[in-house]
Coordinates of C-alpha atoms in Angstrom, one line a residue:
X129 CA -155.4 -52.2 -129.5
X130 CA -156.9 -53.4 -126.1
X131 CA -154.1 -54.4 -123.6
X132 CA -154.0 -57.9 -122.1
X133 CA -156.0 -58.8 -119.0
X134 CA -154.9 -57.0 -115.9
X135 CA -153.5 -59.1 -113.1
X136 CA -156.2 -57.7 -110.8
X137 CA -159.4 -56.1 -112.1
X138 CA -161.0 -53.2 -110.3
X139 CA -164.4 -55.0 -110.9
X140 CA -165.6 -58.4 -112.2
X141 CA -169.2 -58.5 -113.4
X142 CA -170.6 -62.0 -113.3
X143 CA -173.4 -62.3 -115.9
X144 CA -174.2 -60.3 -119.1
X145 CA -177.9 -59.7 -118.9
X146 CA -179.4 -56.3 -118.4
X147 CA -177.9 -55.7 -115.0
X148 CA -174.5 -57.0 -116.0
X149 CA -174.2 -55.1 -119.2
X150 CA -175.3 -51.8 -117.6
X151 CA -172.9 -52.5 -114.7
X152 CA -170.0 -53.3 -117.0
X153 CA -170.5 -50.2 -119.1
X154 CA -170.8 -48.0 -116.0
X155 CA -167.7 -49.4 -114.2
X156 CA -165.6 -49.2 -117.3
X157 CA -166.8 -45.7 -118.2
X158 CA -165.7 -44.6 -114.7
X159 CA -162.2 -45.8 -115.5
X160 CA -162.4 -49.1 -113.6
X161 CA -160.7 -52.1 -115.3
X162 CA -163.6 -54.4 -115.7
X163 CA -164.1 -58.0 -116.6
X164 CA -167.5 -59.2 -117.9
X165 CA -167.7 -62.9 -117.2
X166 CA -170.5 -64.6 -119.1
X167 CA -171.6 -68.2 -119.8
X168 CA -172.3 -67.4 -123.4
X169 CA -170.8 -64.4 -125.1
X170 CA -173.2 -64.7 -128.1
X171 CA -176.1 -63.9 -125.7
X172 CA -174.7 -60.7 -124.3
X173 CA -177.6 -58.2 -124.4
X174 CA -180.2 -60.9 -125.1
X175 CA -183.9 -60.2 -124.3
X176 CA -184.7 -63.4 -122.5
X177 CA -188.5 -62.8 -122.2
X178 CA -190.7 -60.3 -124.0
X179 CA -189.2 -58.1 -126.8
X180 CA -190.1 -54.8 -125.1
X181 CA -188.5 -52.2 -122.9
X182 CA -190.2 -49.5 -120.8
X183 CA -193.8 -49.1 -119.6
X184 CA -195.3 -47.7 -116.4
X185 CA -192.5 -46.9 -113.9
X186 CA -190.2 -49.0 -116.0
X187 CA -189.9 -46.3 -118.7
X188 CA -189.2 -43.8 -115.9
X189 CA -186.2 -45.9 -114.8
X190 CA -184.9 -46.2 -118.4
X191 CA -184.9 -42.4 -118.7
X192 CA -183.2 -42.1 -115.3
X193 CA -180.5 -44.5 -116.5
X194 CA -180.1 -42.4 -119.6
X195 CA -179.9 -39.1 -117.7
X196 CA -177.2 -40.6 -115.4
X197 CA -175.1 -41.5 -118.5
X198 CA -176.2 -45.2 -118.7
X199 CA -177.0 -47.1 -121.9
X200 CA -180.3 -48.9 -121.8
X201 CA -182.3 -46.0 -123.3
X202 CA -179.7 -45.6 -126.1
X203 CA -179.8 -49.3 -127.0
X204 CA -183.6 -49.3 -126.9
X205 CA -183.8 -46.3 -129.2
X206 CA -181.5 -48.0 -131.7
X207 CA -183.5 -51.2 -131.7
X208 CA -187.1 -50.0 -131.2
X209 CA -189.7 -51.0 -133.9
X210 CA -192.7 -49.5 -132.1
X211 CA -192.7 -46.6 -129.6
X212 CA -195.8 -45.6 -127.6
X213 CA -196.5 -43.1 -124.8
X214 CA -198.8 -44.8 -122.3
X215 CA -201.5 -43.0 -120.2
X216 CA -201.4 -39.8 -122.3
X217 CA -205.0 -39.1 -121.1
X218 CA -203.9 -39.3 -117.5
X219 CA -201.7 -37.1 -115.2
X220 CA -198.1 -36.5 -116.0
X221 CA -196.8 -38.7 -113.1
X222 CA -198.1 -41.9 -114.8
X223 CA -197.3 -41.2 -118.4
X224 CA -194.6 -43.5 -119.7
X225 CA -192.8 -44.7 -122.8
X226 CA -192.8 -48.3 -124.0
X227 CA -191.0 -49.7 -127.0
X228 CA -191.2 -53.0 -128.9
X229 CA -187.7 -54.1 -129.6
X230 CA -186.0 -55.9 -132.5
X231 CA -184.2 -58.6 -130.5
X232 CA -181.3 -58.9 -133.0
X233 CA -180.8 -55.2 -133.4
X234 CA -180.8 -54.7 -129.6
X235 CA -178.2 -57.5 -129.1
X236 CA -176.0 -56.0 -131.8
X237 CA -176.3 -52.5 -130.3
X238 CA -175.3 -53.8 -126.8
X239 CA -172.5 -56.0 -128.1
X240 CA -171.1 -53.2 -130.3
X241 CA -170.7 -51.1 -127.1
X242 CA -169.5 -53.9 -124.9
X243 CA -166.8 -55.2 -127.2
X244 CA -165.5 -51.7 -128.1
X245 CA -165.5 -50.2 -124.6
X246 CA -162.2 -49.0 -123.1
X247 CA -161.3 -50.6 -119.8
X248 CA -163.7 -53.6 -120.4
X249 CA -162.7 -57.1 -121.2
X250 CA -165.1 -60.0 -122.0
X251 CA -164.5 -63.7 -121.2
X252 CA -166.8 -66.7 -121.7
X253 CA -166.7 -69.0 -118.7
X254 CA -168.9 -69.8 -115.7
X255 CA -168.1 -68.3 -112.3
X256 CA -168.0 -71.2 -109.8
X257 CA -166.5 -69.7 -106.6
X258 CA -165.9 -66.4 -104.9
X259 CA -162.4 -65.7 -103.6
X260 CA -162.0 -64.0 -100.2
X261 CA -158.8 -62.5 -98.8
X262 CA -158.4 -60.5 -95.6
X263 CA -162.1 -60.3 -95.0
X264 CA -163.2 -58.9 -98.4
X265 CA -163.9 -60.3 -101.8
X266 CA -160.8 -60.9 -103.9
X267 CA -162.1 -62.4 -107.2
X268 CA -163.6 -65.5 -108.7
X269 CA -162.6 -68.9 -109.9
X270 CA -164.3 -70.5 -112.9
X271 CA -165.5 -73.8 -114.4
X272 CA -162.4 -73.9 -116.6
X273 CA -160.1 -73.5 -113.6
X274 CA -159.4 -69.8 -114.3
X275 CA -158.6 -67.5 -111.3
X276 CA -159.4 -63.8 -111.8
X277 CA -158.5 -61.4 -109.1
X278 CA -160.6 -58.3 -108.4
X279 CA -161.0 -55.5 -105.9
X280 CA -164.8 -55.7 -106.3
X281 CA -167.2 -58.4 -107.7
X282 CA -170.6 -57.6 -108.9
X283 CA -172.9 -60.7 -109.3
X284 CA -175.8 -60.3 -111.8
X285 CA -176.8 -63.9 -112.5
X286 CA -180.4 -63.4 -113.5
X287 CA -182.3 -66.7 -113.6
X288 CA -179.1 -68.8 -113.9
X289 CA -178.4 -69.8 -110.3
X290 CA -179.5 -73.4 -110.1
X291 CA -181.9 -72.7 -112.9
X292 CA -184.5 -75.4 -113.4
X293 CA -186.8 -75.3 -116.5
X294 CA -190.3 -76.8 -116.4
X295 CA -192.5 -77.8 -119.3
X296 CA -195.3 -79.9 -118.1
X297 CA -193.9 -82.9 -116.2
X298 CA -190.5 -82.5 -117.8
X299 CA -187.9 -80.5 -116.1
X300 CA -184.2 -79.9 -116.7
X301 CA -181.4 -77.6 -115.7
X302 CA -181.0 -74.4 -117.6
X303 CA -180.5 -70.6 -117.0
X304 CA -183.0 -70.1 -119.9
X305 CA -184.0 -72.3 -122.7
X306 CA -180.8 -73.2 -124.7
X307 CA -178.4 -72.0 -122.0
X308 CA -176.9 -74.0 -119.1
X309 CA -177.6 -73.2 -115.4
X310 CA -175.0 -71.9 -113.0
X311 CA -174.3 -74.7 -110.6
X312 CA -171.5 -73.8 -108.2
X313 CA -172.0 -70.1 -107.4
X314 CA -175.1 -70.7 -105.2
X315 CA -173.0 -72.9 -102.9
X316 CA -170.3 -70.3 -102.8
X317 CA -172.7 -67.6 -101.8
X318 CA -174.3 -69.8 -99.2
X319 CA -170.9 -70.7 -97.8
X320 CA -170.2 -67.0 -97.2
X321 CA -173.4 -66.9 -95.0
X322 CA -175.9 -65.4 -97.4
X323 CA -179.4 -66.8 -97.2
X324 CA -180.8 -67.9 -100.5
X325 CA -184.4 -68.4 -101.5
X326 CA -186.2 -69.8 -104.6
X327 CA -188.3 -67.8 -107.1
X328 CA -190.1 -68.7 -110.3
X329 CA -190.8 -66.8 -113.5
X330 CA -192.2 -67.9 -116.9
X331 CA -192.4 -67.1 -120.5
X332 CA -194.7 -67.7 -123.4
X333 CA -194.4 -70.0 -126.4
X334 CA -192.9 -68.2 -129.5
X335 CA -195.1 -68.6 -132.6
X336 CA -194.3 -68.6 -136.3
X337 CA -195.7 -65.3 -137.7
X338 CA -196.7 -66.8 -141.0
X339 CA -199.0 -69.3 -139.3
X340 CA -201.1 -66.6 -137.7
X341 CA -204.3 -65.1 -139.3
X342 CA -203.7 -61.4 -138.5
X343 CA -207.0 -60.5 -140.2
X344 CA -208.8 -61.8 -137.0
X345 CA -206.6 -59.6 -134.7
X346 CA -207.0 -56.0 -133.7
X347 CA -204.2 -53.7 -134.9
X348 CA -202.3 -51.4 -132.6
X349 CA -199.9 -48.9 -134.1
X350 CA -197.2 -46.9 -132.4
X351 CA -197.1 -43.1 -132.0
X352 CA -196.1 -40.9 -134.9
X353 CA -193.6 -39.5 -134.6
X354 CA -192.1 -42.1 -132.3
X355 CA -191.0 -40.8 -128.9
X356 CA -187.4 -41.7 -127.8
X357 CA -186.0 -42.8 -124.4
X358 CA -182.6 -40.9 -124.6
X359 CA -182.5 -37.3 -123.7
X360 CA -179.2 -36.7 -125.5
X361 CA -178.3 -39.4 -128.1
X362 CA -179.3 -39.0 -131.8
X363 CA -182.5 -40.8 -132.6
X364 CA -182.9 -42.4 -136.0
X365 CA -185.7 -44.9 -135.5
X366 CA -185.9 -48.2 -137.4
X367 CA -189.0 -48.9 -139.6
X368 CA -192.0 -49.2 -137.3
X369 CA -194.3 -52.2 -137.0
X370 CA -197.7 -52.7 -135.5
X371 CA -198.7 -55.0 -132.7
X372 CA -201.9 -57.0 -132.6
X373 CA -204.4 -58.0 -130.0
X374 CA -206.6 -61.1 -129.5
X375 CA -208.3 -62.7 -126.6
X376 CA -208.7 -66.1 -124.9
X377 CA -212.2 -67.5 -124.5
X378 CA -214.0 -70.1 -122.5
X379 CA -212.8 -72.8 -124.9
X380 CA -209.3 -71.7 -124.2
X381 CA -209.9 -71.9 -120.5
X382 CA -211.3 -75.4 -120.8
X383 CA -208.2 -76.5 -122.7
X384 CA -206.0 -75.0 -120.0
X385 CA -208.0 -76.6 -117.2
X386 CA -207.6 -80.0 -118.9
X387 CA -203.9 -79.7 -118.2
X388 CA -204.1 -78.8 -114.5
X389 CA -203.3 -82.4 -113.4
X390 CA -200.0 -82.2 -115.4
X391 CA -199.1 -78.6 -114.5
X392 CA -195.9 -78.3 -112.4
X393 CA -197.5 -75.3 -110.7
X394 CA -200.6 -77.2 -109.4
X395 CA -198.9 -80.6 -108.8
X396 CA -196.4 -79.2 -106.4
X397 CA -193.3 -79.7 -108.6
X398 CA -192.5 -76.0 -108.7
X399 CA -191.5 -74.8 -105.3
X400 CA -190.4 -71.2 -106.1
X401 CA -192.7 -68.2 -105.6
X402 CA -194.0 -66.7 -108.9
X403 CA -194.6 -63.2 -109.9
X404 CA -197.8 -61.8 -108.5
X405 CA -198.2 -59.2 -111.2
X406 CA -197.2 -61.4 -114.2
X407 CA -198.9 -64.7 -113.5
X408 CA -199.0 -67.6 -115.9
X409 CA -202.1 -68.1 -118.0
X410 CA -203.0 -71.3 -116.0
X411 CA -202.7 -69.3 -112.8
X412 CA -205.0 -66.5 -114.2
X413 CA -207.6 -69.1 -115.2
X414 CA -207.5 -70.8 -111.8
X415 CA -207.6 -67.6 -109.8
X416 CA -210.2 -65.8 -111.8
X417 CA -212.7 -68.4 -112.9
X418 CA -215.4 -65.8 -113.5
X419 CA -213.3 -63.9 -116.1
X420 CA -214.3 -65.1 -119.5
X421 CA -211.4 -63.8 -121.4
X422 CA -207.8 -62.6 -121.1
X423 CA -205.9 -60.3 -123.5
X424 CA -203.1 -61.6 -125.7
X425 CA -200.8 -58.9 -127.0
X426 CA -199.0 -60.3 -130.1
X427 CA -195.6 -58.6 -130.4
X428 CA -193.2 -58.7 -133.3
X429 CA -189.8 -60.1 -132.4
X430 CA -188.0 -58.0 -135.0
X431 CA -188.1 -56.5 -138.5
X432 CA -186.9 -59.7 -140.1
X433 CA -187.8 -62.3 -137.4
X434 CA -190.1 -65.1 -138.4
X435 CA -191.4 -65.3 -134.8
X436 CA -193.9 -63.3 -132.7
X437 CA -194.3 -63.2 -128.9
X438 CA -197.9 -63.7 -127.6
X439 CA -197.6 -61.6 -124.5
X440 CA -200.2 -62.6 -121.9
X441 CA -200.0 -66.4 -121.9
X442 CA -196.8 -67.3 -120.1
X443 CA -197.1 -71.0 -119.2
X444 CA -195.5 -74.2 -118.0
X445 CA -198.3 -76.4 -119.2
X446 CA -197.4 -79.6 -121.2
X447 CA -196.6 -78.9 -124.9
X448 CA -199.8 -80.7 -126.1
X449 CA -201.9 -78.4 -123.9
X450 CA -200.1 -75.3 -125.1
X451 CA -201.0 -76.4 -128.7
X452 CA -204.6 -77.1 -127.7
X453 CA -205.1 -73.7 -126.0
X454 CA -203.7 -71.8 -129.0
X455 CA -206.0 -73.6 -131.3
X456 CA -209.0 -72.0 -129.6
X457 CA -207.8 -68.4 -129.8
X458 CA -209.0 -66.2 -132.7
X459 CA -206.3 -65.8 -135.3
X460 CA -204.0 -68.4 -133.6
X461 CA -206.0 -71.5 -134.5
X462 CA -203.2 -72.8 -136.8
X463 CA -200.3 -71.1 -135.0
X464 CA -197.1 -73.1 -135.0
X465 CA -195.0 -73.1 -131.9
X466 CA -191.3 -72.5 -132.6
X467 CA -190.2 -72.5 -129.0
X468 CA -192.4 -73.8 -126.1
X469 CA -193.5 -71.7 -123.2
X470 CA -191.8 -72.7 -119.9
X471 CA -191.4 -71.8 -116.2
X472 CA -188.0 -71.4 -114.6
X473 CA -187.0 -71.7 -111.0
X474 CA -183.8 -70.1 -109.7
X475 CA -182.0 -69.0 -106.6
X476 CA -182.0 -65.5 -105.3
X477 CA -180.5 -63.7 -102.2
X478 CA -182.9 -62.1 -99.8
X479 CA -182.1 -58.4 -100.4
X480 CA -182.2 -57.3 -96.8
X481 CA -178.7 -58.8 -96.6
X482 CA -177.5 -55.8 -98.7
X483 CA -176.8 -52.3 -97.6
X484 CA -178.3 -49.4 -99.7
X485 CA -175.2 -49.4 -102.0
X486 CA -176.2 -53.0 -103.0
X487 CA -173.0 -54.3 -101.3
X488 CA -173.5 -57.4 -99.2
X489 CA -173.3 -56.7 -95.5
X490 CA -171.4 -59.9 -94.9
X491 CA -168.5 -59.4 -97.4
X492 CA -167.1 -56.0 -98.3
X493 CA -166.5 -55.6 -102.1
X494 CA -169.3 -58.0 -103.1
X495 CA -172.3 -56.4 -104.8
X496 CA -175.5 -58.0 -106.1
X497 CA -177.8 -56.6 -108.8
X498 CA -180.8 -57.7 -110.8
X499 CA -182.9 -60.8 -110.4
X500 CA -180.5 -62.2 -107.8
X501 CA -182.0 -59.6 -105.5
X502 CA -185.5 -60.8 -106.1
X503 CA -186.6 -58.4 -108.8
X504 CA -188.3 -59.0 -112.2
X505 CA -187.9 -57.0 -115.3
X506 CA -185.2 -55.7 -117.6
X507 CA -185.4 -52.2 -116.4
X508 CA -185.2 -53.0 -112.7
X509 CA -182.1 -55.1 -113.4
X510 CA -180.4 -52.4 -115.5
X511 CA -181.1 -49.7 -112.8
X512 CA -179.5 -51.9 -110.1
X513 CA -176.5 -52.7 -112.3
X514 CA -175.7 -49.0 -112.7
X515 CA -176.4 -48.3 -109.0
X516 CA -174.1 -51.1 -107.8
X517 CA -171.3 -50.3 -110.2
X518 CA -171.4 -46.6 -109.3
X519 CA -171.2 -47.5 -105.6
X520 CA -168.3 -49.9 -106.2
X521 CA -166.5 -47.0 -107.9
X522 CA -167.3 -44.7 -105.0
X523 CA -166.0 -47.2 -102.5
X524 CA -162.7 -47.8 -104.3
X525 CA -162.1 -44.1 -104.7
X526 CA -163.0 -42.9 -101.2
X527 CA -166.1 -41.0 -102.4
X528 CA -169.4 -40.7 -100.6
X529 CA -171.8 -43.5 -101.7
X530 CA -174.2 -42.9 -104.7
X531 CA -177.5 -42.8 -102.8
X532 CA -180.2 -40.6 -104.4
X533 CA -183.3 -40.4 -102.2
X534 CA -186.8 -41.7 -102.8
X535 CA -187.9 -38.2 -103.8
X536 CA -185.2 -38.2 -106.5
X537 CA -185.6 -41.4 -108.5
X538 CA -187.6 -44.5 -109.1
X539 CA -184.4 -46.5 -108.9
X540 CA -183.9 -45.2 -105.4
X541 CA -187.4 -46.4 -104.5
X542 CA -186.5 -49.8 -106.0
X543 CA -183.3 -50.1 -104.0
X544 CA -184.7 -48.8 -100.8
X545 CA -187.7 -51.1 -101.0
X546 CA -185.4 -54.1 -101.6
X547 CA -182.9 -53.5 -98.8
X548 CA -185.4 -52.1 -96.3
X549 CA -188.5 -54.2 -96.8
X550 CA -187.1 -57.1 -98.6
X551 CA -189.1 -59.4 -100.9
X552 CA -190.2 -63.0 -101.0
X553 CA -191.7 -62.8 -104.5
X554 CA -190.4 -61.3 -107.7
X555 CA -190.5 -57.5 -107.2
X556 CA -191.9 -55.3 -110.0
X557 CA -191.8 -51.5 -110.0
X558 CA -195.1 -49.6 -110.2
X559 CA -195.7 -45.8 -110.1
X560 CA -197.8 -46.5 -107.0
X561 CA -194.7 -47.6 -105.0
X562 CA -193.4 -44.0 -105.1
X563 CA -194.9 -41.7 -102.6
X564 CA -193.5 -38.6 -104.5
X565 CA -194.4 -39.8 -108.0
X566 CA -195.4 -36.4 -109.3
X567 CA -191.8 -35.3 -108.6
X568 CA -190.5 -38.4 -110.4
X569 CA -192.0 -37.9 -113.9
X570 CA -190.4 -39.3 -117.1
X571 CA -190.1 -35.8 -118.6
X572 CA -187.9 -34.4 -115.7
X573 CA -185.6 -37.4 -115.3
X574 CA -182.8 -35.4 -116.8
X575 CA -183.4 -32.5 -114.3
X576 CA -183.3 -35.0 -111.5
X577 CA -180.4 -37.2 -112.4
X578 CA -178.0 -35.6 -115.0
X579 CA -176.1 -33.5 -112.4
X580 CA -175.6 -36.6 -110.3
X581 CA -174.2 -38.5 -113.3
X582 CA -171.9 -35.6 -114.2
X583 CA -170.6 -35.6 -110.6
X584 CA -169.9 -39.3 -110.9
X585 CA -168.1 -38.9 -114.2
X586 CA -170.6 -40.8 -116.4
X587 CA -172.1 -37.8 -118.2
X588 CA -169.9 -36.8 -121.2
X589 CA -169.3 -33.2 -122.3
X590 CA -171.7 -33.5 -125.2
X591 CA -174.4 -35.0 -123.0
X592 CA -173.9 -32.2 -120.5
X593 CA -174.1 -29.5 -123.1
X594 CA -177.4 -30.8 -124.4
X595 CA -178.7 -31.0 -120.8
X596 CA -177.7 -27.5 -119.8
X597 CA -179.0 -26.0 -123.1
X598 CA -182.4 -27.6 -122.4
X599 CA -182.3 -26.6 -118.7
X600 CA -181.5 -23.0 -119.5
X601 CA -184.2 -22.9 -122.2
X602 CA -186.8 -24.2 -119.7
X603 CA -185.8 -21.8 -117.0
X604 CA -186.0 -18.9 -119.5
X605 CA -189.5 -20.0 -120.6
X606 CA -190.7 -20.4 -117.1
X607 CA -189.4 -17.0 -116.1
X608 CA -191.1 -15.4 -119.2
X609 CA -194.5 -17.1 -118.4
X610 CA -194.2 -15.8 -114.8
X611 CA -193.1 -12.3 -115.6
X612 CA -195.2 -11.5 -118.7
X613 CA -198.5 -10.1 -117.6
X614 CA -201.6 -9.3 -119.6
X615 CA -204.5 -7.0 -119.0
X616 CA -208.1 -7.7 -120.1
X617 CA -208.1 -4.8 -122.6
X618 CA -209.9 -5.0 -126.0
X619 CA -207.0 -6.2 -128.0
X620 CA -206.0 -8.9 -125.5
X621 CA -209.6 -10.0 -125.1
X622 CA -209.8 -10.6 -128.8
X623 CA -206.7 -12.8 -128.7
X624 CA -208.0 -14.7 -125.7
X625 CA -211.3 -15.4 -127.5
X626 CA -209.4 -16.7 -130.5
X627 CA -207.3 -19.1 -128.5
X628 CA -210.3 -20.4 -126.4
X629 CA -209.2 -18.9 -123.1
X630 CA -211.5 -17.5 -120.4
X631 CA -211.1 -13.8 -120.0
X632 CA -209.6 -12.9 -116.5
X633 CA -211.2 -10.1 -114.4
X634 CA -207.8 -8.5 -113.7
X635 CA -204.2 -8.4 -114.9
X636 CA -202.6 -11.9 -114.7
X637 CA -199.4 -13.6 -115.6
X638 CA -199.2 -16.0 -118.6
X639 CA -198.5 -18.7 -116.1
X640 CA -201.8 -18.0 -114.3
X641 CA -203.6 -18.0 -117.6
X642 CA -202.0 -21.3 -118.6
X643 CA -203.6 -23.0 -115.5
X644 CA -207.0 -22.8 -117.3
X645 CA -207.7 -26.5 -118.0
X646 CA -208.6 -26.0 -121.6
X647 CA -205.4 -24.2 -122.5
X648 CA -202.2 -25.7 -123.8
X649 CA -198.9 -23.8 -123.8
X650 CA -198.9 -23.6 -127.7
X651 CA -202.1 -21.5 -127.7
X652 CA -200.3 -18.8 -125.8
X653 CA -197.9 -18.1 -128.7
X654 CA -199.8 -14.9 -129.9
X655 CA -199.2 -13.5 -126.4
X656 CA -195.7 -14.8 -126.0
X657 CA -194.0 -15.4 -129.4
X658 CA -190.9 -17.0 -127.8
X659 CA -193.0 -20.2 -127.4
X660 CA -192.6 -20.8 -131.2
X661 CA -188.8 -21.2 -130.7
X662 CA -188.9 -23.7 -127.8
X663 CA -188.3 -27.4 -128.3
X664 CA -191.4 -29.6 -127.8
X665 CA -189.9 -31.3 -124.8
X666 CA -189.3 -27.9 -123.2
X667 CA -192.9 -26.8 -123.9
X668 CA -194.3 -30.0 -122.4
X669 CA -192.2 -29.8 -119.2
X670 CA -192.9 -26.1 -118.7
X671 CA -196.7 -26.7 -119.1
X672 CA -196.5 -29.5 -116.5
X673 CA -194.6 -27.4 -114.0
X674 CA -197.0 -24.5 -114.4
X675 CA -200.3 -26.4 -114.4
X676 CA -199.2 -28.6 -111.4
X677 CA -197.4 -26.0 -109.4
X678 CA -199.6 -26.3 -106.4
X679 CA -199.3 -30.1 -106.2
X680 CA -195.6 -30.0 -106.8
X681 CA -195.1 -27.5 -104.0
X682 CA -197.1 -29.7 -101.6
X683 CA -194.9 -32.8 -102.5
X684 CA -191.8 -30.8 -102.0
X685 CA -193.0 -29.6 -98.6
X686 CA -193.6 -33.3 -97.6
X687 CA -190.1 -34.1 -98.7
X688 CA -188.7 -31.2 -96.7
X689 CA -190.6 -32.3 -93.5
X690 CA -189.1 -35.8 -93.6
X691 CA -185.6 -34.6 -94.6
X692 CA -184.4 -34.6 -91.0
X693 CA -185.1 -38.3 -90.8
X694 CA -183.2 -39.1 -94.0
X695 CA -180.2 -37.0 -92.9
X696 CA -180.0 -38.5 -89.4
X697 CA -177.4 -41.2 -89.7
X698 CA -177.4 -44.3 -87.5
X699 CA -174.1 -45.7 -86.3
X700 CA -173.0 -48.8 -88.3
X701 CA -172.3 -50.6 -85.0
X702 CA -175.5 -49.5 -83.2
X703 CA -176.4 -51.9 -80.4
X704 CA -180.2 -51.9 -80.6
X705 CA -180.5 -53.9 -77.4
X706 CA -179.3 -50.7 -75.6
X707 CA -182.0 -48.5 -77.0
X708 CA -184.5 -47.9 -74.2
X709 CA -188.2 -48.5 -75.0
X710 CA -187.7 -50.7 -78.1
X711 CA -189.8 -53.8 -78.3
X712 CA -188.0 -57.1 -78.9
X713 CA -189.6 -57.3 -82.3
X714 CA -188.3 -53.8 -83.2
X715 CA -184.9 -54.7 -81.9
X716 CA -184.7 -57.8 -84.1
X717 CA -185.9 -56.0 -87.2
X718 CA -183.6 -53.1 -86.8
X719 CA -180.7 -55.5 -86.1
X720 CA -181.5 -57.5 -89.3
X721 CA -181.8 -54.6 -91.7
X722 CA -179.3 -52.3 -90.0
X723 CA -180.7 -49.1 -91.6
X724 CA -178.3 -46.3 -92.5
X725 CA -180.7 -43.5 -91.5
X726 CA -183.7 -42.8 -89.3
X727 CA -185.7 -42.4 -92.5
X728 CA -184.8 -45.9 -93.7
X729 CA -185.6 -47.3 -90.2
X730 CA -189.1 -45.7 -90.3
X731 CA -189.8 -47.7 -93.6
X732 CA -189.0 -51.1 -92.1
X733 CA -192.2 -53.1 -91.8
X734 CA -193.4 -53.1 -88.1
X735 CA -191.2 -50.1 -87.0
X736 CA -193.6 -47.7 -85.3
X737 CA -193.3 -43.9 -84.8
X738 CA -192.8 -44.7 -81.1
X739 CA -189.7 -46.8 -82.0
X740 CA -188.4 -44.0 -84.1
X741 CA -188.8 -41.6 -81.2
X742 CA -186.8 -44.1 -79.0
X743 CA -184.0 -44.1 -81.6
X744 CA -184.0 -40.3 -81.8
X745 CA -183.7 -40.0 -78.0
X746 CA -180.9 -42.6 -78.0
X747 CA -179.0 -40.7 -80.7
X748 CA -179.2 -37.5 -78.7
X749 CA -177.8 -39.4 -75.7
X750 CA -174.9 -40.7 -77.8
X751 CA -174.0 -37.2 -79.1
X752 CA -173.9 -35.7 -75.6

């Protein structure tokens, strides 16, 4: 039986979206007494927008979360109804896993963990005000007049802060359709001195599946067998469903243009900045008038759901225009709208007000994660939730902060971009944002992150055993490929001819042979029978390491060359006005961001190599 609420929690998590759920599970798994405070307990783990998890760079972060001992990958595996590996014809750095998700199954998987987790309590109420005592956060008060004390508070409010929903010329308060907005917390954050901005995102109308003529749509099936996200959890996939594809046309675009004069985007009603990389359909039609069609990806909402999600047409157009545009799309001519598409504006905090642990600079003990930091996407939110909770744990226990480098994780790229460069529009992760992306592949996320998770205390004994078994098998296989040499004698040449390999002019290792573009590692089995005993994921990773060895070494050399900048700490109380040679602009930017290291300072927009040299000279003077 779970004990009664503690008098003071180690951590209060405000909001139960993807950031909040991952944060609550992380904090409680690390032994912190944790309260998950949510406006609606029935919606814990709800997928507010599209029913999918993963994708380019996003799938990488899901696997990083899993390798660290987090939960999103496990939940997605339990609820996935279609799994696909994207970019399989391209290089390993940009291959990624994406899953269509059964909304109900995902919500049940999340809630089963949340409500059965030790050290974790759930309460339905709205956080209204942050409590401060002796210069640090001390808890929250709620709409119902409750006062909860805490040593740390982690705010993960998603789109709920002063949320305003727009459908045509109608607008009303809401955190998402069907849920109330959070009214008081924005004022509390602002009263502390945090600067808030306004962002906008949108979603599509949900359609009745039985009203769609799927015979007019292209079918897209998932992979067989389906790939999983989790490196260590059992994978028993649900029955798999196809997705479908259709396209807008010029008639659709005419219907959309007919509503421009009533669009809240084009009439100036919406003030928040929208997502550059996930624009509304009216924005796409206006910005790309020469493009005669846009793809609509019709996604199932679940095995037993009567609804589908037409990905590609998020909109805030009036309802009559939404109906008119759908009537022009092949297969959707008679589609019935179950829930209208809408835009939502919400408050966020400019993330340069955070340090790299995601703790606010202005108030110790207060952490922010997810869309409140200006990001978009489930995966970005979950990664921040784990990151912030891990750092709250480290701070309370006198440990060094949890701060992997940009060469170690996509989530590190995400956090570093936010706190160093900031954002004034919804931030979305792409593989192109990572300068060392060949080192940050999906397949090696366990090698990059599991030991960090073990050190934190998130990785269980069973998880660790699975990881070390795979690690040892991979190292054994790589050693065998390197040490086993073949000579171009008659018998060997016959084998090489049979497996389609070019015959080398001298003795070579099997690793050298594998670098031939036409060869896969499985073809080498006649020359190295141990290959038959290796797990598929071990074979894939070994093949990547061998074939891309030269590129990997070059990236590792680049990381090593910049390591001194990343390890050179800057004093927290550095007075940048005393640094000789800095321009006034550099002074102001450094003082605003207050970077932790020279490496972080070098990534601030407008900070030149000359400014970094000035900082290095100043640090040497301080140390003498």
